[in-house]
Short mmCIF file of C-alpha atoms in Angstrom, two decimals:
data_model
loop_
_atom_site.label_atom_id
_atom_site.label_comp_id
_atom_site.label_asym_id
_atom_site.label_seq_id
_atom_site.Cartn_x
_atom_site.Cartn_y
_atom_site.Cartn_z
CA MET A 124 115.65 137.76 143.44
CA LYS A 125 115.53 134.68 141.21
CA SER A 126 112.15 134.06 139.62
CA ARG A 127 113.02 130.57 138.42
CA LYS A 128 112.13 127.68 140.69
CA LEU A 129 114.32 124.65 141.42
CA LEU A 130 113.08 121.51 139.70
CA MET A 131 113.43 118.61 142.16
CA ILE A 132 111.18 116.06 140.49
CA PRO A 133 112.13 112.66 139.04
CA GLY A 134 112.61 114.16 135.58
CA PRO A 135 112.99 116.43 133.79
CA ILE A 136 115.82 117.41 136.10
CA GLU A 137 118.04 120.47 136.45
CA PHE A 138 120.46 120.49 133.51
CA GLU A 139 124.04 121.71 133.35
CA SER A 140 124.39 125.11 131.65
CA GLU A 141 126.84 123.67 129.11
CA VAL A 142 124.23 121.13 128.07
CA LEU A 143 121.52 123.76 127.73
CA GLN A 144 123.80 125.90 125.60
CA CYS A 145 123.91 123.07 123.07
CA MET A 146 120.16 123.42 122.67
CA ALA A 147 120.50 127.06 121.68
CA ILE A 148 123.01 126.76 118.82
CA PRO A 149 121.81 126.93 115.20
CA THR A 150 120.71 123.45 114.16
CA PRO A 151 123.15 121.82 111.74
CA SER A 152 122.28 119.24 109.11
CA HIS A 153 122.19 115.65 110.31
CA VAL A 154 124.75 114.88 107.58
CA ASP A 155 127.10 117.70 108.53
CA PRO A 156 130.59 116.22 109.15
CA ASP A 157 130.80 117.76 112.62
CA PHE A 158 127.42 116.33 113.59
CA ILE A 159 128.39 112.90 112.25
CA ASP A 160 131.40 113.02 114.59
CA THR A 161 129.15 114.10 117.46
CA PHE A 162 126.69 111.25 116.87
CA SER A 163 129.55 108.75 116.58
CA ASN A 164 131.12 109.96 119.81
CA SER A 165 127.77 109.89 121.62
CA LEU A 166 127.30 106.22 120.71
CA LYS A 167 130.80 105.47 121.99
CA LEU A 168 130.26 107.40 125.22
CA MET A 169 126.95 105.65 125.85
CA LYS A 170 128.69 102.29 125.86
CA GLU A 171 131.22 103.71 128.30
CA VAL A 172 128.54 105.03 130.66
CA PHE A 173 126.45 101.86 130.42
CA GLN A 174 129.70 99.88 130.85
CA CYS A 175 129.03 97.66 127.86
CA PRO A 176 131.97 98.02 125.46
CA SER A 177 130.83 95.22 123.13
CA GLY A 178 127.20 96.40 123.02
CA GLN A 179 125.21 98.11 120.30
CA ALA A 180 124.05 101.61 121.25
CA PHE A 181 120.88 103.22 119.88
CA ILE A 182 119.98 106.92 119.99
CA VAL A 183 116.43 107.51 118.75
CA ALA A 184 114.13 110.51 118.98
CA GLY A 185 111.47 109.56 121.52
CA THR A 186 110.78 108.92 125.20
CA GLY A 187 111.75 106.30 127.74
CA THR A 188 108.57 104.44 126.91
CA LEU A 189 109.75 104.21 123.30
CA ALA A 190 112.99 102.63 124.53
CA MET A 191 110.92 100.10 126.49
CA ASP A 192 108.77 99.52 123.41
CA MET A 193 111.79 99.00 121.14
CA ALA A 194 113.30 96.33 123.37
CA ALA A 195 109.98 94.49 123.57
CA ALA A 196 109.14 94.80 119.86
CA ASN A 197 112.52 93.54 118.66
CA LEU A 198 112.99 90.68 121.10
CA ILE A 199 109.43 89.31 121.39
CA GLU A 200 107.45 87.31 118.87
CA ALA A 201 103.87 86.12 119.30
CA GLY A 202 103.72 83.24 121.76
CA ASP A 203 107.06 83.99 123.46
CA LYS A 204 107.00 83.75 127.24
CA ALA A 205 108.08 86.80 129.25
CA LEU A 206 108.52 87.35 132.97
CA VAL A 207 108.06 90.83 134.42
CA ILE A 208 109.50 91.71 137.82
CA SER A 209 107.33 94.60 139.00
CA THR A 210 108.15 97.05 141.78
CA GLY A 211 105.55 99.63 140.79
CA TYR A 212 103.76 101.46 138.01
CA PHE A 213 106.41 101.04 135.34
CA GLY A 214 106.86 97.34 135.86
CA LEU A 215 103.18 96.87 135.16
CA ARG A 216 103.49 99.17 132.14
CA TYR A 217 106.17 96.85 130.73
CA ALA A 218 103.80 93.90 131.07
CA GLU A 219 101.24 95.76 128.96
CA ILE A 220 103.84 96.62 126.31
CA LEU A 221 104.95 92.99 126.04
CA LYS A 222 101.36 91.80 125.67
CA ARG A 223 100.90 94.11 122.67
CA TYR A 224 103.50 92.03 120.79
CA GLY A 225 101.85 88.74 121.63
CA ALA A 226 103.95 87.71 124.61
CA GLU A 227 102.56 85.35 127.22
CA VAL A 228 103.37 87.40 130.31
CA ASP A 229 103.75 86.35 133.93
CA ILE A 230 104.19 89.03 136.58
CA LEU A 231 106.01 88.72 139.88
CA GLU A 232 104.81 91.74 141.81
CA ALA A 233 106.63 93.02 144.87
CA GLU A 234 104.96 94.08 148.07
CA LEU A 235 104.55 97.86 148.03
CA GLY A 236 107.89 99.50 148.77
CA ASP A 237 109.89 96.30 148.49
CA ILE A 238 111.55 94.16 145.82
CA VAL A 239 110.79 90.61 144.66
CA SER A 240 113.25 88.27 146.36
CA MET A 241 115.89 86.56 144.24
CA GLU A 242 114.65 83.23 145.60
CA ARG A 243 111.15 83.91 144.30
CA ILE A 244 112.49 84.96 140.88
CA GLU A 245 114.66 81.87 140.59
CA GLN A 246 111.81 79.63 141.65
CA GLN A 247 109.70 81.04 138.80
CA LEU A 248 112.56 80.65 136.31
CA LYS A 249 112.89 77.00 137.33
CA PHE A 250 109.15 76.48 137.03
CA LYS A 251 108.82 77.85 133.49
CA SER A 252 111.13 78.57 130.56
CA TYR A 253 111.11 82.22 129.43
CA LYS A 254 112.62 84.05 126.50
CA LEU A 255 112.65 87.46 128.20
CA LEU A 256 112.79 88.86 131.72
CA THR A 257 112.23 92.57 132.39
CA PHE A 258 112.69 94.58 135.55
CA THR A 259 112.71 98.23 136.53
CA HIS A 260 116.01 99.16 138.14
CA VAL A 261 114.46 102.14 139.94
CA ASP A 262 110.71 102.44 139.66
CA THR A 263 109.87 106.15 139.53
CA SER A 264 106.53 105.49 141.19
CA THR A 265 107.94 103.91 144.36
CA ALA A 266 111.64 104.92 144.61
CA VAL A 267 112.52 101.24 145.03
CA LEU A 268 115.95 100.04 143.84
CA ASN A 269 116.19 96.53 142.37
CA ASP A 270 119.20 94.22 142.68
CA ALA A 271 120.27 94.44 139.04
CA LYS A 272 123.47 92.44 139.43
CA SER A 273 121.69 89.44 140.99
CA ILE A 274 118.89 89.49 138.41
CA GLY A 275 121.48 89.57 135.62
CA THR A 276 123.16 86.52 137.15
CA LEU A 277 119.84 84.65 137.30
CA GLY A 278 119.10 85.57 133.68
CA LYS A 279 122.39 84.12 132.48
CA LYS A 280 121.98 81.00 134.63
CA HIS A 281 118.53 80.25 133.23
CA LYS A 282 119.35 81.37 129.66
CA VAL A 283 116.76 84.15 129.55
CA LEU A 284 117.27 87.56 127.93
CA THR A 285 117.28 90.30 130.58
CA VAL A 286 116.01 93.85 130.01
CA LEU A 287 116.81 96.52 132.58
CA ASP A 288 114.51 99.55 132.51
CA GLY A 289 117.02 102.15 133.63
CA VAL A 290 114.97 105.24 132.84
CA CYS A 291 115.43 106.45 136.42
CA SER A 292 118.80 104.85 137.14
CA VAL A 293 121.31 105.11 134.27
CA ALA A 294 124.09 107.55 135.24
CA ALA A 295 122.85 107.67 138.86
CA GLU A 296 122.88 104.07 140.12
CA GLU A 297 125.74 101.66 139.47
CA ILE A 298 125.21 99.59 136.32
CA LYS A 299 127.83 97.31 134.80
CA GLN A 300 125.82 95.97 131.90
CA GLU A 301 128.39 93.67 130.35
CA GLU A 302 129.88 92.37 133.60
CA TRP A 303 126.41 91.76 135.06
CA ASP A 304 125.20 89.91 131.91
CA ILE A 305 122.27 92.23 131.25
CA ASP A 306 121.16 92.08 127.61
CA VAL A 307 119.42 95.42 127.25
CA VAL A 308 119.74 98.57 129.33
CA LEU A 309 117.49 101.44 128.33
CA THR A 310 116.84 104.95 129.54
CA ALA A 311 115.57 108.42 128.56
CA SER A 312 117.54 111.62 128.19
CA GLN A 313 115.72 113.76 130.77
CA LYS A 314 116.71 111.81 133.87
CA ALA A 315 120.23 111.33 135.29
CA VAL A 316 121.74 111.34 131.79
CA GLY A 317 121.08 115.07 132.03
CA VAL A 318 119.62 116.13 128.67
CA PRO A 319 116.22 117.75 127.99
CA PRO A 320 113.39 115.32 127.11
CA GLY A 321 113.29 113.77 123.66
CA LEU A 322 115.79 110.92 123.34
CA ALA A 323 115.24 107.19 123.82
CA LEU A 324 118.59 105.60 124.65
CA LEU A 325 119.37 101.90 124.60
CA VAL A 326 122.37 99.56 124.61
CA ALA A 327 121.84 95.96 123.47
CA SER A 328 124.29 93.13 124.10
CA GLN A 329 125.56 90.95 121.27
CA ASN A 330 123.36 88.22 122.74
CA ALA A 331 120.30 90.45 122.30
CA ILE A 332 121.29 91.37 118.75
CA LYS A 333 121.71 87.67 117.93
CA ALA A 334 118.23 86.91 119.31
CA PHE A 335 116.84 89.72 117.16
CA GLU A 336 118.58 88.36 114.05
CA GLN A 337 117.10 84.91 114.66
CA ARG A 338 113.50 86.17 114.55
CA THR A 339 111.15 84.29 112.25
CA SER A 340 108.54 87.06 111.95
CA PRO A 341 108.75 90.78 111.12
CA VAL A 342 109.00 93.27 113.99
CA ALA A 343 105.48 94.56 114.62
CA ASN A 344 106.60 98.15 115.15
CA TYR A 345 107.83 100.02 112.08
CA TYR A 346 109.41 103.01 113.82
CA GLY A 347 111.11 100.91 116.48
CA ASP A 348 112.34 98.10 114.22
CA TRP A 349 116.07 97.53 114.65
CA THR A 350 116.12 96.45 111.00
CA ASN A 351 115.71 100.14 110.22
CA TRP A 352 117.91 101.56 112.97
CA LEU A 353 120.90 99.20 113.06
CA PRO A 354 122.32 100.35 109.69
CA VAL A 355 121.98 103.97 110.82
CA MET A 356 123.76 103.39 114.13
CA LYS A 357 126.54 101.37 112.49
CA ALA A 358 127.03 104.03 109.82
CA TYR A 359 127.36 106.83 112.36
CA GLU A 360 129.73 104.66 114.40
CA ASP A 361 131.89 104.50 111.28
CA ARG A 362 131.55 108.27 110.88
CA LYS A 363 129.32 108.02 107.83
CA ALA A 364 125.90 109.56 107.28
CA SER A 365 122.80 107.38 107.06
CA TYR A 366 119.07 107.97 107.22
CA PHE A 367 115.91 106.37 108.46
CA GLY A 368 114.36 109.20 110.46
CA THR A 369 115.79 112.64 111.10
CA PRO A 370 117.68 112.63 114.42
CA ALA A 371 116.94 115.20 117.11
CA VAL A 372 120.11 117.06 116.18
CA ASN A 373 120.42 119.57 119.03
CA LEU A 374 119.50 116.92 121.59
CA VAL A 375 122.24 114.64 120.28
CA ILE A 376 124.74 117.49 120.52
CA ALA A 377 123.57 118.09 124.10
CA LEU A 378 123.83 114.35 124.78
CA GLU A 379 127.47 114.26 123.75
CA LYS A 380 128.23 117.19 126.06
CA SER A 381 126.42 115.61 129.02
CA LEU A 382 128.03 112.20 128.52
CA GLN A 383 131.43 113.91 128.37
CA LEU A 384 130.69 115.60 131.70
CA ILE A 385 129.59 112.28 133.22
CA VAL A 386 132.74 110.51 132.08
CA LYS A 387 134.89 113.45 133.26
CA GLU A 388 133.35 113.23 136.73
CA GLY A 389 134.09 109.50 136.79
CA LEU A 390 131.41 106.84 137.10
CA ASP A 391 132.42 105.72 140.59
CA ASN A 392 132.52 109.33 141.79
CA ARG A 393 129.11 109.94 140.27
CA PHE A 394 127.56 106.84 141.83
CA ASN A 395 129.05 107.76 145.22
CA ARG A 396 127.71 111.30 144.94
CA HIS A 397 124.22 109.99 144.28
CA GLN A 398 124.50 107.55 147.18
CA ARG A 399 125.41 110.40 149.52
CA ALA A 400 122.52 112.49 148.21
CA GLY A 401 120.08 109.61 148.69
CA LYS A 402 121.29 108.89 152.22
CA ALA A 403 121.19 112.58 153.11
CA ILE A 404 117.61 113.02 151.91
CA ARG A 405 116.44 109.86 153.69
CA ALA A 406 118.17 110.92 156.90
CA ALA A 407 116.57 114.37 156.67
CA ILE A 408 113.11 112.91 156.10
CA GLU A 409 113.56 110.50 159.01
CA ALA A 410 114.72 113.35 161.27
CA LEU A 411 111.50 115.18 160.42
CA GLY A 412 109.53 112.14 161.61
CA LEU A 413 108.19 111.14 158.20
CA GLY A 414 108.15 107.63 156.80
CA MET A 415 109.27 106.46 153.37
CA LEU A 416 107.44 104.38 150.78
CA SER A 417 110.51 102.15 150.34
CA LYS A 418 110.66 99.48 153.05
CA ASN A 419 114.29 99.82 154.08
CA GLU A 420 117.66 101.32 153.23
CA GLN A 421 118.73 98.34 151.12
CA VAL A 422 115.92 98.81 148.58
CA SER A 423 115.91 102.64 148.59
CA ALA A 424 116.94 104.37 145.38
CA ASN A 425 119.59 107.07 145.35
CA ALA A 426 118.08 108.92 142.38
CA LEU A 427 114.80 109.83 144.07
CA SER A 428 112.90 109.45 147.32
CA ALA A 429 109.24 108.93 148.13
CA PRO A 430 108.38 110.29 151.59
CA LEU A 431 104.97 109.73 153.17
CA TYR A 432 102.81 112.69 154.15
CA PRO A 433 102.03 113.17 157.82
CA SER A 434 98.50 112.20 158.74
CA GLN A 435 95.90 114.87 158.03
CA MET A 436 98.22 116.71 155.62
CA ASP A 437 96.51 117.99 152.48
CA PRO A 438 98.77 117.00 149.56
CA ALA A 439 97.80 119.84 147.24
CA THR A 440 98.31 122.50 149.91
CA PHE A 441 101.65 121.01 150.95
CA LEU A 442 103.02 120.90 147.39
CA GLN A 443 101.74 124.43 146.72
CA THR A 444 103.51 125.73 149.83
CA VAL A 445 106.77 124.04 148.79
CA ASN A 446 106.32 125.61 145.36
CA GLN A 447 105.94 129.04 146.95
CA GLU A 448 109.27 128.42 148.64
CA GLY A 449 110.86 128.06 145.20
CA ILE A 450 111.00 124.26 144.95
CA ILE A 451 108.96 122.02 142.63
CA LEU A 452 108.30 118.48 143.92
CA ALA A 453 106.18 115.69 142.43
CA GLY A 454 103.08 114.14 143.93
CA GLY A 455 102.48 110.43 144.25
CA LEU A 456 102.16 108.39 141.05
CA LEU A 457 100.49 105.17 142.17
CA PRO A 458 96.77 105.87 141.59
CA GLU A 459 95.60 104.12 144.75
CA LEU A 460 98.16 105.92 146.96
CA LYS A 461 98.79 109.23 145.21
CA ASN A 462 97.55 111.22 148.23
CA ASN A 463 99.74 109.28 150.66
CA TYR A 464 103.19 110.30 149.45
CA PHE A 465 105.24 112.74 147.39
CA ARG A 466 108.46 112.37 145.41
CA ILE A 467 111.78 114.19 145.45
CA GLY A 468 114.15 113.79 142.51
CA HIS A 469 117.84 114.14 143.39
CA MET A 470 119.80 113.02 140.37
CA GLY A 471 122.13 114.39 137.75
CA SER A 472 123.72 117.75 138.58
CA VAL A 473 122.08 117.99 142.02
CA ASN A 474 124.37 119.44 144.71
CA LYS A 475 124.39 120.24 148.43
CA SER A 476 122.78 123.64 147.93
CA ASP A 477 119.89 122.06 146.00
CA LEU A 478 119.34 119.50 148.76
CA LEU A 479 119.47 122.15 151.50
CA ALA A 480 116.98 124.34 149.65
CA THR A 481 114.65 121.39 149.09
CA ILE A 482 114.63 120.16 152.68
CA GLY A 483 114.33 123.74 153.91
CA ALA A 484 111.23 124.24 151.76
CA ILE A 485 109.76 120.94 153.00
CA GLU A 486 110.37 121.98 156.61
CA THR A 487 108.66 125.31 156.03
CA ALA A 488 105.70 123.69 154.27
CA LEU A 489 105.25 121.15 157.04
CA MET A 490 105.31 123.84 159.72
CA ASN A 491 102.99 126.17 157.80
CA ASN A 492 100.50 123.33 157.41
CA GLY A 493 100.29 122.41 161.07
CA TYR A 494 103.01 119.78 161.44
CA SER A 495 105.18 120.26 164.50
CA HIS A 496 108.93 119.67 164.26
CA GLU A 497 112.20 121.26 165.30
CA LEU A 498 113.05 123.78 162.61
CA GLY A 499 116.37 122.98 160.93
CA ILE A 500 116.53 119.37 162.04
CA GLY A 501 116.23 118.13 158.46
CA THR A 502 118.70 120.53 156.91
CA ALA A 503 121.20 119.57 159.61
CA GLN A 504 121.23 116.04 158.19
CA ILE A 505 122.10 117.36 154.71
CA LEU A 506 125.06 119.24 156.19
CA LYS A 507 126.09 116.14 158.12
CA HIS A 508 126.20 114.00 154.99
CA PHE A 509 127.91 116.69 152.87
#
């Protein structure tokens, strides 16, 4: 009997064994020749996964919020105008980050479970001139998927820098950073990139680097200042050692391994696999008679889902019962609705067996807590899609 439970939350996720093995090796020096090669290759692979061959990759010890912070700190000066497209908790977080650096922030907030229409975004861009536009590709609080390609097109048309918060989308949802004219794509290691928590990952376009170089005031964040990090990244790209802060050595080694696995799978294959997983989970939830927080299929993320509880279901008891079945799910994140929905992460190395076990545990928990449904109707949908 396995004592370990299956982690099906929106991060940290289940990690490949080869990646975890990298965490267990003796830690080498950050100037060891082999590690320098590893760091260099990781930067190269990041640009391949983000699909931005001309971009500048950054690997920094920290969280996804640090990656958000770095983009804001380096591209915003006091008085700059920024537009935030919010589809949930993390869109509003980005507005707060931007304000810390003196930005004048406008927020276009979507109706719960939906996205802001491209017409509404363009209308705002015509109404006011902005330096920066940020949006969350997949908001972890709502499981809503934004139209990144269309927003990138609008950014280029209106000459505004675009920042894609891809913490819950990079390596799960399709992103073609360079082709879609997105200036910064950022993420964290513990989501679909498939590495334990601790790395802030970011790729900046040449347009974003140029905007940074044209600043007239110092970056108001010492640790996140690209002035400190650019020489380090460029040195490692050239297979030379450099120092500003000690890198998270084992995490970088694990990152290289995970990125190699992602590239080996093939980006299109990986995106298709996540699409099938997302559709399978949504079909299973619908078969069970539950609603979803996302309004429709078009705006539903493939990396995670946010089903609604049945009426009269106690959230804590439901999640505890699922846990007893060997599956860990996440509760709701939006403060005002946290007792109305739960979240299932299905990204990275997730497979059919994981999905079957998860839906099976949900079915059992629903039945044990008084919800009537045909046993097996949800798991049948997983089998149908896989």
